[in-house]
PDB file of C-alpha atoms and ligand atoms in Angstrom:
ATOM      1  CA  UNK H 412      19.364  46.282  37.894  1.00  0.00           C
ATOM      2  CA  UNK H 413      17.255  47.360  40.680  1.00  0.00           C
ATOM      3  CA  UNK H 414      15.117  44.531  41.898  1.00  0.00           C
ATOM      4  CA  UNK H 415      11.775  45.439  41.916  1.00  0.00           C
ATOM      5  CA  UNK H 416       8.716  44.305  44.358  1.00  0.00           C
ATOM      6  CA  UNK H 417       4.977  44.688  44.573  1.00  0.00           C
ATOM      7  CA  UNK H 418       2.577  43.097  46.928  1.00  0.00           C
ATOM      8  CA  UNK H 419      -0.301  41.434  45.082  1.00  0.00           C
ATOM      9  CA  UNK H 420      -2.460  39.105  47.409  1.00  0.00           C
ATOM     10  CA  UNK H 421      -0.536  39.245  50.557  1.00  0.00           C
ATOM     11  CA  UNK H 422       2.684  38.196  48.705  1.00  0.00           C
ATOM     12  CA  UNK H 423       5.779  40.700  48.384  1.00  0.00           C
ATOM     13  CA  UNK H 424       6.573  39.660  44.554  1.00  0.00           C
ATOM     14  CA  UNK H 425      10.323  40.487  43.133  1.00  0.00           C
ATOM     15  CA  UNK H 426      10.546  40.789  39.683  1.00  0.00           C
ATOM     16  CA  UNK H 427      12.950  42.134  36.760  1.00  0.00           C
ATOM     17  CA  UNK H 428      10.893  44.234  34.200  1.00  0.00           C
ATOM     18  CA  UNK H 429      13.288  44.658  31.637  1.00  0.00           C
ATOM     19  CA  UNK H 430      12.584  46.242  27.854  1.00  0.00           C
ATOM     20  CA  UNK H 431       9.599  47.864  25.961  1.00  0.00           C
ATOM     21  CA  UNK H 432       7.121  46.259  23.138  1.00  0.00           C
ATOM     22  CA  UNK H 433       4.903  43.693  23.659  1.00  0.00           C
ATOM     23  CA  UNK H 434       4.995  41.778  27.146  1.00  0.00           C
ATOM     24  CA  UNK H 435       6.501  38.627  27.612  1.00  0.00           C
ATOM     25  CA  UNK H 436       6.246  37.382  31.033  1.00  0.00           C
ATOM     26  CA  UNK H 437       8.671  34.106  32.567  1.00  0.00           C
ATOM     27  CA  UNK H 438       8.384  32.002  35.445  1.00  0.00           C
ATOM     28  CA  UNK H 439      10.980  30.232  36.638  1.00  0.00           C
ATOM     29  CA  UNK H 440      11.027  26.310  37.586  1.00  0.00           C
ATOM     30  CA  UNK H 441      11.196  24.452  41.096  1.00  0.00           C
ATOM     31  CA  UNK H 442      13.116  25.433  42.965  1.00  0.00           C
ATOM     32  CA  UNK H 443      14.835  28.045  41.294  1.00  0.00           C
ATOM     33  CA  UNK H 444      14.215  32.314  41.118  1.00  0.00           C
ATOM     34  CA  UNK H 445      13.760  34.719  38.199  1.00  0.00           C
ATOM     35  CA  UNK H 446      17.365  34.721  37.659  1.00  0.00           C
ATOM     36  CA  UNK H 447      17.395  31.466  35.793  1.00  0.00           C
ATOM     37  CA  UNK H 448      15.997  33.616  33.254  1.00  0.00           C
ATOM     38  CA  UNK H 449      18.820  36.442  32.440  1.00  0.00           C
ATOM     39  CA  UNK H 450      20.347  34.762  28.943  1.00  0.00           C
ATOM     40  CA  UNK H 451      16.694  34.998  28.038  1.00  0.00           C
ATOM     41  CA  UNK H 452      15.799  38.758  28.919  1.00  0.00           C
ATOM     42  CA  UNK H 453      18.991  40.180  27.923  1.00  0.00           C
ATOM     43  CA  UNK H 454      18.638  38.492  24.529  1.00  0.00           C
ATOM     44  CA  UNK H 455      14.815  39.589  23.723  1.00  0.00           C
ATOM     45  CA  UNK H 456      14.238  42.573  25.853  1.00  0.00           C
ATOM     46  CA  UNK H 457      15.786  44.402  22.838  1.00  0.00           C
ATOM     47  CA  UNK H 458      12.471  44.143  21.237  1.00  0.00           C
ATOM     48  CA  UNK H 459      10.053  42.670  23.830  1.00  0.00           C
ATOM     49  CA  UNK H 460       9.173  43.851  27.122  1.00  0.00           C
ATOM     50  CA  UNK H 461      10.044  40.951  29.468  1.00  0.00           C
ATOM     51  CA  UNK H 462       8.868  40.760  32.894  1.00  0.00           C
ATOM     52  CA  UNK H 463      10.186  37.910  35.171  1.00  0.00           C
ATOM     53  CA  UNK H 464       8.482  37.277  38.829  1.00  0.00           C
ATOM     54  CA  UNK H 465      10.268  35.412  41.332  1.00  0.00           C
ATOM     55  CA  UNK H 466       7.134  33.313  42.431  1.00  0.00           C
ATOM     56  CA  UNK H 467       6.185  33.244  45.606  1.00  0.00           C
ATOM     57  CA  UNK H 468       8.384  32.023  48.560  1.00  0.00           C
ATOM     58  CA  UNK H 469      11.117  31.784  45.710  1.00  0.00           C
ATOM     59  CA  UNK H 470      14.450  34.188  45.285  1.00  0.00           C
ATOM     60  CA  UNK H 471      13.580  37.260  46.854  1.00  0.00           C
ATOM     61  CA  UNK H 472       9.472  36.880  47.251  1.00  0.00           C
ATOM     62  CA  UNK H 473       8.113  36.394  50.304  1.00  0.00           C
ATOM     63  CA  UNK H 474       7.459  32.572  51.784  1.00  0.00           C
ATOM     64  CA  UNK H 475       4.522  31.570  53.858  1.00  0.00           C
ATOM     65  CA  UNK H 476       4.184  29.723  56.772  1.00  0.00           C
ATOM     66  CA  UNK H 477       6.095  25.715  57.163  1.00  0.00           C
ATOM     67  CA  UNK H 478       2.630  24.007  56.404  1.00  0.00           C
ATOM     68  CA  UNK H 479       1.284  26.210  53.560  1.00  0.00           C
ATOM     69  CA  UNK H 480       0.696  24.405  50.180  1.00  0.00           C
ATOM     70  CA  UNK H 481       1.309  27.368  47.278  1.00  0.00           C
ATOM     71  CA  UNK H 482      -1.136  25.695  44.302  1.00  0.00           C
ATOM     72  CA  UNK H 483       0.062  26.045  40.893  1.00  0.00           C
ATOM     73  CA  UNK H 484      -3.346  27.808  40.522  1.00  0.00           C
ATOM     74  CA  UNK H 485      -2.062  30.552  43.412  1.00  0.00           C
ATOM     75  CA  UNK H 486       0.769  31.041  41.569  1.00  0.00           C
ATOM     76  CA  UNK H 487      -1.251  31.784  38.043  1.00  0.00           C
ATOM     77  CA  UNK H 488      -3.372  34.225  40.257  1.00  0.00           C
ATOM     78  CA  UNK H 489      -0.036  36.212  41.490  1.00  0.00           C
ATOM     79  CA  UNK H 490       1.148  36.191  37.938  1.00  0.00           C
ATOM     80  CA  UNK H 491      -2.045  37.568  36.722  1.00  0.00           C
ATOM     81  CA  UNK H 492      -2.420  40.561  40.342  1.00  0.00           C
ATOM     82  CA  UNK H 493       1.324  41.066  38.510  1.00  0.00           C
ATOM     83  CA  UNK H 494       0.379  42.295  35.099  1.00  0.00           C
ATOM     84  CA  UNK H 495      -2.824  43.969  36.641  1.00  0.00           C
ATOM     85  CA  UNK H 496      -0.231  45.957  38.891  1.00  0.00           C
ATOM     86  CA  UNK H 497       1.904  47.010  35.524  1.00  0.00           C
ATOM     87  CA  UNK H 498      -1.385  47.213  33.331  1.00  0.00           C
ATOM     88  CA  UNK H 499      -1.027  44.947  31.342  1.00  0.00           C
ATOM     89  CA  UNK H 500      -4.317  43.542  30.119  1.00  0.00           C
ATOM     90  CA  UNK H 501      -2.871  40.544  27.994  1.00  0.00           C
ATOM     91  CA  UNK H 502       0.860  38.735  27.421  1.00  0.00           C
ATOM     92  CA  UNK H 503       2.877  36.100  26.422  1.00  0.00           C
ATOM     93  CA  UNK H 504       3.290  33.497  29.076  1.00  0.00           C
ATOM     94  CA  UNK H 505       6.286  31.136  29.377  1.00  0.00           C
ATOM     95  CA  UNK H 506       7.466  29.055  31.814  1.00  0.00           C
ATOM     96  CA  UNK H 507       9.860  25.915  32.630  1.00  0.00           C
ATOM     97  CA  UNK H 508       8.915  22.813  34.368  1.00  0.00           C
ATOM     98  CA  UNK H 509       7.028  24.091  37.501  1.00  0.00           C
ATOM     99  CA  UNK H 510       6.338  27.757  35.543  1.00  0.00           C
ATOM    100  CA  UNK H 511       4.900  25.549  32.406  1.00  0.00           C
ATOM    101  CA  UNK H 512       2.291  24.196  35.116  1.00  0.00           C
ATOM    102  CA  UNK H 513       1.741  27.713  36.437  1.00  0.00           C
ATOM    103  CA  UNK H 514       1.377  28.802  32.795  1.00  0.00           C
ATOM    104  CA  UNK H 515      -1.093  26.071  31.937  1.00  0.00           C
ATOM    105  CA  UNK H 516      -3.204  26.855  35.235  1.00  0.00           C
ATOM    106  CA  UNK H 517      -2.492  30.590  33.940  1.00  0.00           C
ATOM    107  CA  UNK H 518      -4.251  29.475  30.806  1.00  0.00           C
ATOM    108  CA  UNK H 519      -7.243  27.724  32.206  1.00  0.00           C
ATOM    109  CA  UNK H 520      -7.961  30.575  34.744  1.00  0.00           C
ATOM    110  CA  UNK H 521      -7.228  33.399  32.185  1.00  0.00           C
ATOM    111  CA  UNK H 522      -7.165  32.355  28.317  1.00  0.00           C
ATOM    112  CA  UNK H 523      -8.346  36.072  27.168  1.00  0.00           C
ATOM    113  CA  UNK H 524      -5.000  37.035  28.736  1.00  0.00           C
ATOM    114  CA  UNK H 525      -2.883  34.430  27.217  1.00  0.00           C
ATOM    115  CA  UNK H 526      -1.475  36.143  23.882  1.00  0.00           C
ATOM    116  CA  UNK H 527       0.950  33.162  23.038  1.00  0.00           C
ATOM    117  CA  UNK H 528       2.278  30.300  25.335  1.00  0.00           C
ATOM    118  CA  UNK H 529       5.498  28.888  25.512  1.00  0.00           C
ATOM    119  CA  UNK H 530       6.024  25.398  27.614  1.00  0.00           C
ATOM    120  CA  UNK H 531       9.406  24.859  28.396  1.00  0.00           C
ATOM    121  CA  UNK H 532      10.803  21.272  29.904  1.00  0.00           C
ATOM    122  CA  UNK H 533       6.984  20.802  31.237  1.00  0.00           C
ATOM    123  CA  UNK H 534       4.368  18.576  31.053  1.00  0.00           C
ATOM    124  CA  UNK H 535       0.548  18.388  31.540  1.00  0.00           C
ATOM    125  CA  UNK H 536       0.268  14.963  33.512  1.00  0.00           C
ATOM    126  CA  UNK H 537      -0.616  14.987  36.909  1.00  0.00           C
ATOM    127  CA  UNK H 538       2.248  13.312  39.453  1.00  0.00           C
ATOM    128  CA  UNK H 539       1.753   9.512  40.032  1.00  0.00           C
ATOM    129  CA  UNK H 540       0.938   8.526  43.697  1.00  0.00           C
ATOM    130  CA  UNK H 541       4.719   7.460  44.549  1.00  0.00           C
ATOM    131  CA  UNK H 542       5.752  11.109  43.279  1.00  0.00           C
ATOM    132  CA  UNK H 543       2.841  12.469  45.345  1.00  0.00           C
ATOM    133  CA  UNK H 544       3.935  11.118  48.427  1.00  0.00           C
ATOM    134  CA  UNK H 545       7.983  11.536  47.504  1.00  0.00           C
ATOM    135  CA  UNK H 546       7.038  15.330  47.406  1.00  0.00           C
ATOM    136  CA  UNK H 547       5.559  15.324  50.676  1.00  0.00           C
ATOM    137  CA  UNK H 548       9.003  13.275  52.066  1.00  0.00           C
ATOM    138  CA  UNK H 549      11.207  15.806  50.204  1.00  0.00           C
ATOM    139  CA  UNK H 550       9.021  18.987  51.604  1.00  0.00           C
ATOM    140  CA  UNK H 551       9.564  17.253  55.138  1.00  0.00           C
ATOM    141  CA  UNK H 552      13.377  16.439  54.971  1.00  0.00           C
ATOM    142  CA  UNK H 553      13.927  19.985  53.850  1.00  0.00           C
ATOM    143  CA  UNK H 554      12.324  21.471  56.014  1.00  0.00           C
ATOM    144  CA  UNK H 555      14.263  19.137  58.731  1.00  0.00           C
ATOM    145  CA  UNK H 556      17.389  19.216  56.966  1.00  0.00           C
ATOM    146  CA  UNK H 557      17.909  22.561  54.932  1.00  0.00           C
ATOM    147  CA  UNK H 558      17.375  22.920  51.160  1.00  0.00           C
ATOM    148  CA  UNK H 559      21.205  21.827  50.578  1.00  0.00           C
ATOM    149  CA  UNK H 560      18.871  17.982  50.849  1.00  0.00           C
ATOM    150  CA  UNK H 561      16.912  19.352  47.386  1.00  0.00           C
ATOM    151  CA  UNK H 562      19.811  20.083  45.707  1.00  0.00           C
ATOM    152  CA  UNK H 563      21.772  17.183  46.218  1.00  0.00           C
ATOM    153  CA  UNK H 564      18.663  15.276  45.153  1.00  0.00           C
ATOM    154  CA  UNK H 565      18.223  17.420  42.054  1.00  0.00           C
ATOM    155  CA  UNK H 566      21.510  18.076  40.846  1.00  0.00           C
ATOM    156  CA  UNK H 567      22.450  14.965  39.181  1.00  0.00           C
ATOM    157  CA  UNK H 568      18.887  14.732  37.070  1.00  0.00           C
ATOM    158  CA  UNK H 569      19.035  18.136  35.860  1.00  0.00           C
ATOM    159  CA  UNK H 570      21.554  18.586  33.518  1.00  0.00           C
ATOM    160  CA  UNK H 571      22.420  16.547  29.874  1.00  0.00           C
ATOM    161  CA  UNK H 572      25.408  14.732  30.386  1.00  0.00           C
ATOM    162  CA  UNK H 573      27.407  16.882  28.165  1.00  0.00           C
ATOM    163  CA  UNK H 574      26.507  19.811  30.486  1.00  0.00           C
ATOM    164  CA  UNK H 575      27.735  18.795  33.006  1.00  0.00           C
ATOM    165  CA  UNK H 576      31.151  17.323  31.719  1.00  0.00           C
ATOM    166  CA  UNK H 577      31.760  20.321  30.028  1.00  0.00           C
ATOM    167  CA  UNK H 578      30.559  23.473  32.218  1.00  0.00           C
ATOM    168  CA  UNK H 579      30.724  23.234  35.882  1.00  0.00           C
ATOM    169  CA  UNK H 580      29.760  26.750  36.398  1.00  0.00           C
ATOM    170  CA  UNK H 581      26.005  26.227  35.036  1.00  0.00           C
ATOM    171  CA  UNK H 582      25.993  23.432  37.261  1.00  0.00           C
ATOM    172  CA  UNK H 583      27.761  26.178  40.310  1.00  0.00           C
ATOM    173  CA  UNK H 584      24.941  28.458  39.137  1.00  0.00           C
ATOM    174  CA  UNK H 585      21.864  26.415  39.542  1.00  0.00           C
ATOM    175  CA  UNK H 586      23.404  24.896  43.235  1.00  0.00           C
ATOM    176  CA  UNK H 587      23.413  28.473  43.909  1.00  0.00           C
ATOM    177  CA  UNK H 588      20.040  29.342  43.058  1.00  0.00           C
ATOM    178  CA  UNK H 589      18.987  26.262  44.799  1.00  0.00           C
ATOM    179  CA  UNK H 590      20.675  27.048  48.139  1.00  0.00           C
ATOM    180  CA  UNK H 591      19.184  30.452  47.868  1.00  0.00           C
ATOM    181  CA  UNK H 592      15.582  29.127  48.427  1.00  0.00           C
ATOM    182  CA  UNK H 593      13.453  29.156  51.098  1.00  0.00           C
ATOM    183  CA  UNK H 594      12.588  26.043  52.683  1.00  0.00           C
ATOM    184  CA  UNK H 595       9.310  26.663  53.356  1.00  0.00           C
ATOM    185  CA  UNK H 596       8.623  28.173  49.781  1.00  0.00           C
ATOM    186  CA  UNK H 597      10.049  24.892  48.479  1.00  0.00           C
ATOM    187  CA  UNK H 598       7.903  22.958  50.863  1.00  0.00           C
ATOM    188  CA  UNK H 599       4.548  25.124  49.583  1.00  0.00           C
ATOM    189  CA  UNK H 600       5.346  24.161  46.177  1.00  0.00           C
ATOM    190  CA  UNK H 601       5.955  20.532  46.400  1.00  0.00           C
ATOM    191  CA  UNK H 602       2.507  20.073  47.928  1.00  0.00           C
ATOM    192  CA  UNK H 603       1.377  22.553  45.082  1.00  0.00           C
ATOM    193  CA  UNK H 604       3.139  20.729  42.861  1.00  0.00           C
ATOM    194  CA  UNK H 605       1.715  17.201  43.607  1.00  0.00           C
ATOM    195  CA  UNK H 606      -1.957  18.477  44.288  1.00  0.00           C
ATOM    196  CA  UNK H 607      -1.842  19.881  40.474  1.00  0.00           C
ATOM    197  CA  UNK H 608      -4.699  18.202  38.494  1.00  0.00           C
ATOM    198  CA  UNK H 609      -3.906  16.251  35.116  1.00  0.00           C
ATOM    199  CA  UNK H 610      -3.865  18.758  32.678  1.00  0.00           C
ATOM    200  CA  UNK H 611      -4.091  16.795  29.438  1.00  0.00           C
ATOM    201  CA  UNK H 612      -7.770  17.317  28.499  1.00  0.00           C
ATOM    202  CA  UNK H 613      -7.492  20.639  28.792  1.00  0.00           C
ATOM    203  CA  UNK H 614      -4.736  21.296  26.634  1.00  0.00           C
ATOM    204  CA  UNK H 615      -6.831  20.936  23.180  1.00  0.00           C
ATOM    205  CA  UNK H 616      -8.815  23.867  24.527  1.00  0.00           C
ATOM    206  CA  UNK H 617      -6.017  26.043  24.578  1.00  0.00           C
ATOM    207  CA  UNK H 618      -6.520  28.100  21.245  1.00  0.00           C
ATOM    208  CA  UNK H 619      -2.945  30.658  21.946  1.00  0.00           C
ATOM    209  CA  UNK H 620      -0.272  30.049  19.830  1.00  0.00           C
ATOM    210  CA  UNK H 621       1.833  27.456  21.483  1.00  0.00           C
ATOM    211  CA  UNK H 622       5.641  27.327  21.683  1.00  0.00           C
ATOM    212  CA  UNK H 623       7.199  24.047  22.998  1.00  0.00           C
ATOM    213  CA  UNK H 624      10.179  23.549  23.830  1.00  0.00           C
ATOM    214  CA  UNK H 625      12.397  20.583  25.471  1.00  0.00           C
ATOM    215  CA  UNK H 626      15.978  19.566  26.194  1.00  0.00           C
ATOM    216  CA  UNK H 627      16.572  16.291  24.085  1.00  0.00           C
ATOM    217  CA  UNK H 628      18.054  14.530  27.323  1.00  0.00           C
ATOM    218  CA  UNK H 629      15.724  16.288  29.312  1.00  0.00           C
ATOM    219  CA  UNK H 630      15.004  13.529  32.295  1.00  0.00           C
ATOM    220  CA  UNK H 631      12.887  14.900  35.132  1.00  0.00           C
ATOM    221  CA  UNK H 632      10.112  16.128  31.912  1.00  0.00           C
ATOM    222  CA  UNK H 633      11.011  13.712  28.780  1.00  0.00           C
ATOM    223  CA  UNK H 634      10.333  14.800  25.535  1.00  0.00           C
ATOM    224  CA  UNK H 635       7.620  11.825  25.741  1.00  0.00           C
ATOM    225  CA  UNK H 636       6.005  14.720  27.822  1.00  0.00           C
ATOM    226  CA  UNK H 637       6.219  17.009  25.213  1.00  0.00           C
ATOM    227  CA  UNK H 638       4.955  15.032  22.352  1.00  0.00           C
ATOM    228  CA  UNK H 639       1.864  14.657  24.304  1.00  0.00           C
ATOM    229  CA  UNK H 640       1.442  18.352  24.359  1.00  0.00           C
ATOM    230  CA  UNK H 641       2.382  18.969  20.388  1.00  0.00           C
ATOM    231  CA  UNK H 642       0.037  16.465  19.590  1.00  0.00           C
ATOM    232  CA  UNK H 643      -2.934  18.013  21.692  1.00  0.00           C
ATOM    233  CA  UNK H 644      -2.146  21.753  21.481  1.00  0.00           C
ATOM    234  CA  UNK H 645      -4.206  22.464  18.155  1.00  0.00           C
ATOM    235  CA  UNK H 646      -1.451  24.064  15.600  1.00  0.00           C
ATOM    236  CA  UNK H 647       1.444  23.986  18.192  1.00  0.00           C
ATOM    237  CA  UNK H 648       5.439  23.827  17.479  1.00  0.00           C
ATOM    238  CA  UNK H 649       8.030  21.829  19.377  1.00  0.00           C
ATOM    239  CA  UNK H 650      11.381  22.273  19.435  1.00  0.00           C
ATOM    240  CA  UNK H 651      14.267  19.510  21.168  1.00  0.00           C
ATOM    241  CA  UNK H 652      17.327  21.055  21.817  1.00  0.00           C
ATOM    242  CA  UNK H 653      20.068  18.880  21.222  1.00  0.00           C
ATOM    243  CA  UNK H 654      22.717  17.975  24.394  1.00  0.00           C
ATOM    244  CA  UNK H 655      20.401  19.776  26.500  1.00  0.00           C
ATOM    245  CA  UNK H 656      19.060  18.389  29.688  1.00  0.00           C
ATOM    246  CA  UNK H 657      16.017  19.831  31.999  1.00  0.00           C
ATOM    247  CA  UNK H 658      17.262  23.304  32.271  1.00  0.00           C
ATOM    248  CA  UNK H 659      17.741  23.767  28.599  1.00  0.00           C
ATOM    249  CA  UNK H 660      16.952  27.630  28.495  1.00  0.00           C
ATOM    250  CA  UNK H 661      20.452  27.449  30.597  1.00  0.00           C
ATOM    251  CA  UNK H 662      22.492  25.016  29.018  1.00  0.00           C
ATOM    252  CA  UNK H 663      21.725  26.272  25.276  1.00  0.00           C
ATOM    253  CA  UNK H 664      21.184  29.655  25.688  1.00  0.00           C
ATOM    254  CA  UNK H 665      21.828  30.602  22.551  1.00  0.00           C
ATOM    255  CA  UNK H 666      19.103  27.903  20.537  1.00  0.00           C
ATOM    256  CA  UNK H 667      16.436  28.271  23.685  1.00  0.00           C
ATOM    257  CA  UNK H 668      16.741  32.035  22.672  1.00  0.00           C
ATOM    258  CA  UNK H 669      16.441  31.451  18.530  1.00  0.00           C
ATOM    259  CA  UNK H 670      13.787  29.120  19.297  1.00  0.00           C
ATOM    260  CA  UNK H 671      11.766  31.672  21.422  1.00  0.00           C
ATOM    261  CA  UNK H 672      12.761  34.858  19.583  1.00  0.00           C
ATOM    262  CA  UNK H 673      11.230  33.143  15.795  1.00  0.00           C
ATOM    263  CA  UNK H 674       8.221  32.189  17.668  1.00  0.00           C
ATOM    264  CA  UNK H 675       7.885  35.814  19.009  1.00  0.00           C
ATOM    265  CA  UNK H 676       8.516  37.491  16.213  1.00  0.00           C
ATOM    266  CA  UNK H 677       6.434  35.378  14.193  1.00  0.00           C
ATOM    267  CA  UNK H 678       3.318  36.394  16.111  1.00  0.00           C
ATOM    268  CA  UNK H 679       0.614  39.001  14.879  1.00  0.00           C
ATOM    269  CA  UNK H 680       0.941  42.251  16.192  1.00  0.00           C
TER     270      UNK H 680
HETATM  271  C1  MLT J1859      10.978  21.981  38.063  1.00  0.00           C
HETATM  272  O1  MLT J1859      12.047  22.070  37.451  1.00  0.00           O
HETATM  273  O2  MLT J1859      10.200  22.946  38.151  1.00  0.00           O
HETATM  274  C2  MLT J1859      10.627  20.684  38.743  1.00  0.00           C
HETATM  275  O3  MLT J1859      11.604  19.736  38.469  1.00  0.00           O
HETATM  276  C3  MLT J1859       9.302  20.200  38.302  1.00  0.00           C
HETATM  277  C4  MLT J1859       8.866  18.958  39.006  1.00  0.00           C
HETATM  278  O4  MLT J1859       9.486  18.568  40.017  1.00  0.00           O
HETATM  279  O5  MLT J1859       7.867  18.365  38.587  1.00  0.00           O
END
């Protein structure tokens, strides 16, 4: 597939626009790119239209300078230039871990747009202090050291155990995406990442359908984290995916997809 690219804002966005119906738009997770999403569009585009950004200074989107701090509230406004570039007034919005707080700030700039949400291995609590200030160390030693320091960090908390025993090549995949990004987009996100404001007051305002969904051994975004959503997201579903770890949409493809594609279809036209 042809990538794609738009400038919105000053960024050069790459996306995949795969499909036709009604929109369904994905953003990936830290620090990862829009192909962490191809099980998912190449099992729903067949009735959706599913659009999938690589956010900014991830994959093949433009970075910014070493000491720029990409807010998860930036990233909402890209997403939303995005569908005002393809016209489309209103969508579903999904994302995983950092995408679920770019959806959420999505949600709080822009809930007329929001058709349906879907939260994937997210949260809506701010970081703690320590995690503040570990995200500014990790943004630094990257930056110093290459992203390889990121992924060697990352890789052992992001997969269940059984994913990891049993198929190396997710785990090759997801090094790979990791080595692919940016240091500097990495770097903007952390600090975006830790300057994001506690979000759980605001979730019982959210009045879109809400899909949640979490790996059961999920560790870096606990199904603890979850809960706390179900329980405040008035009439909202969650769904744990069994031997599935922080990257769930990856490791169980095939129930991350049956859980999304009921939720879809079960929406009113
Ligand atoms: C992600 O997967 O987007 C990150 O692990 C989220 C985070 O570090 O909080």
């Amino acid at each position: 597939m042809a990538t794609r690219q738009v400038t919105v804002r000053g960024a050069r966005l790459a996306y995949d626009d795969t499909g036709e119906g009604s929109p369904v738009l994905l953003l990936h997770g830290f620090p990862f790119n829009r192909s962490l999403w191809s099980e998912q569009a190449e099992a729903l585009s067949s009735k959706y239209r599913i659009i999938t950004p690589d956010l900014r200074g991830f994959g093949e989107s433009a970075a910014e300078d070493e000491e720029a701090t990409a807010t998860m509230e930036t990233l909402a406004q890209d997403a939303a230039a995005l569908l005002d570039e393809l016209k489309i007034d209103r969508a579903v919005i999904g994302g995983l871990s950092m995408g679920g707080y770019v959806a959420l700030a999505f949600t709080r700039l822009f809930p007329l747009r929001v058709r349906a949400l879907i939260l994937a291995d997210t949260r809506a609590q701010a970081d703690s202090p320590e995690a503040q200030k570990g995200r500014e160390e990790t943004a630094a030693k990257a930056l110093r050291e290459g992203i390889g320091t990121v992924a060697d960090a990352m890789l052992p908390k992001l997969f269940a155990p059984a994913t990891a025993a049993e198929h190396p090549e997710i785990v090759e995949r997801v090094r790979a995406m990791i080595m692919g990004t940016s240091t500097k987009g990495a770097a903007a996100a952390l600090r975006g990442m830790a300057e994001r404001p506690d979000r759980t007051h605001f979730l019982a305002q959210i009045l879109a359908p809400t899909l949640i969904v979490v790996g059961g051994e999920d560790a870096i975004t606990p199904p603890k984290d979850s809960e706390v959503m179900r329980r405040e997201i008035r009439g909202s579903r969650l769904v744990v995916i069994p031997n599935a770890g922080h990257v769930s949409n990856l490791e169980r493809p095939h129930e991350f997809n049956q859980a999304v594609g009921i939720f879809l279809d079960e929406l009113t036209p």
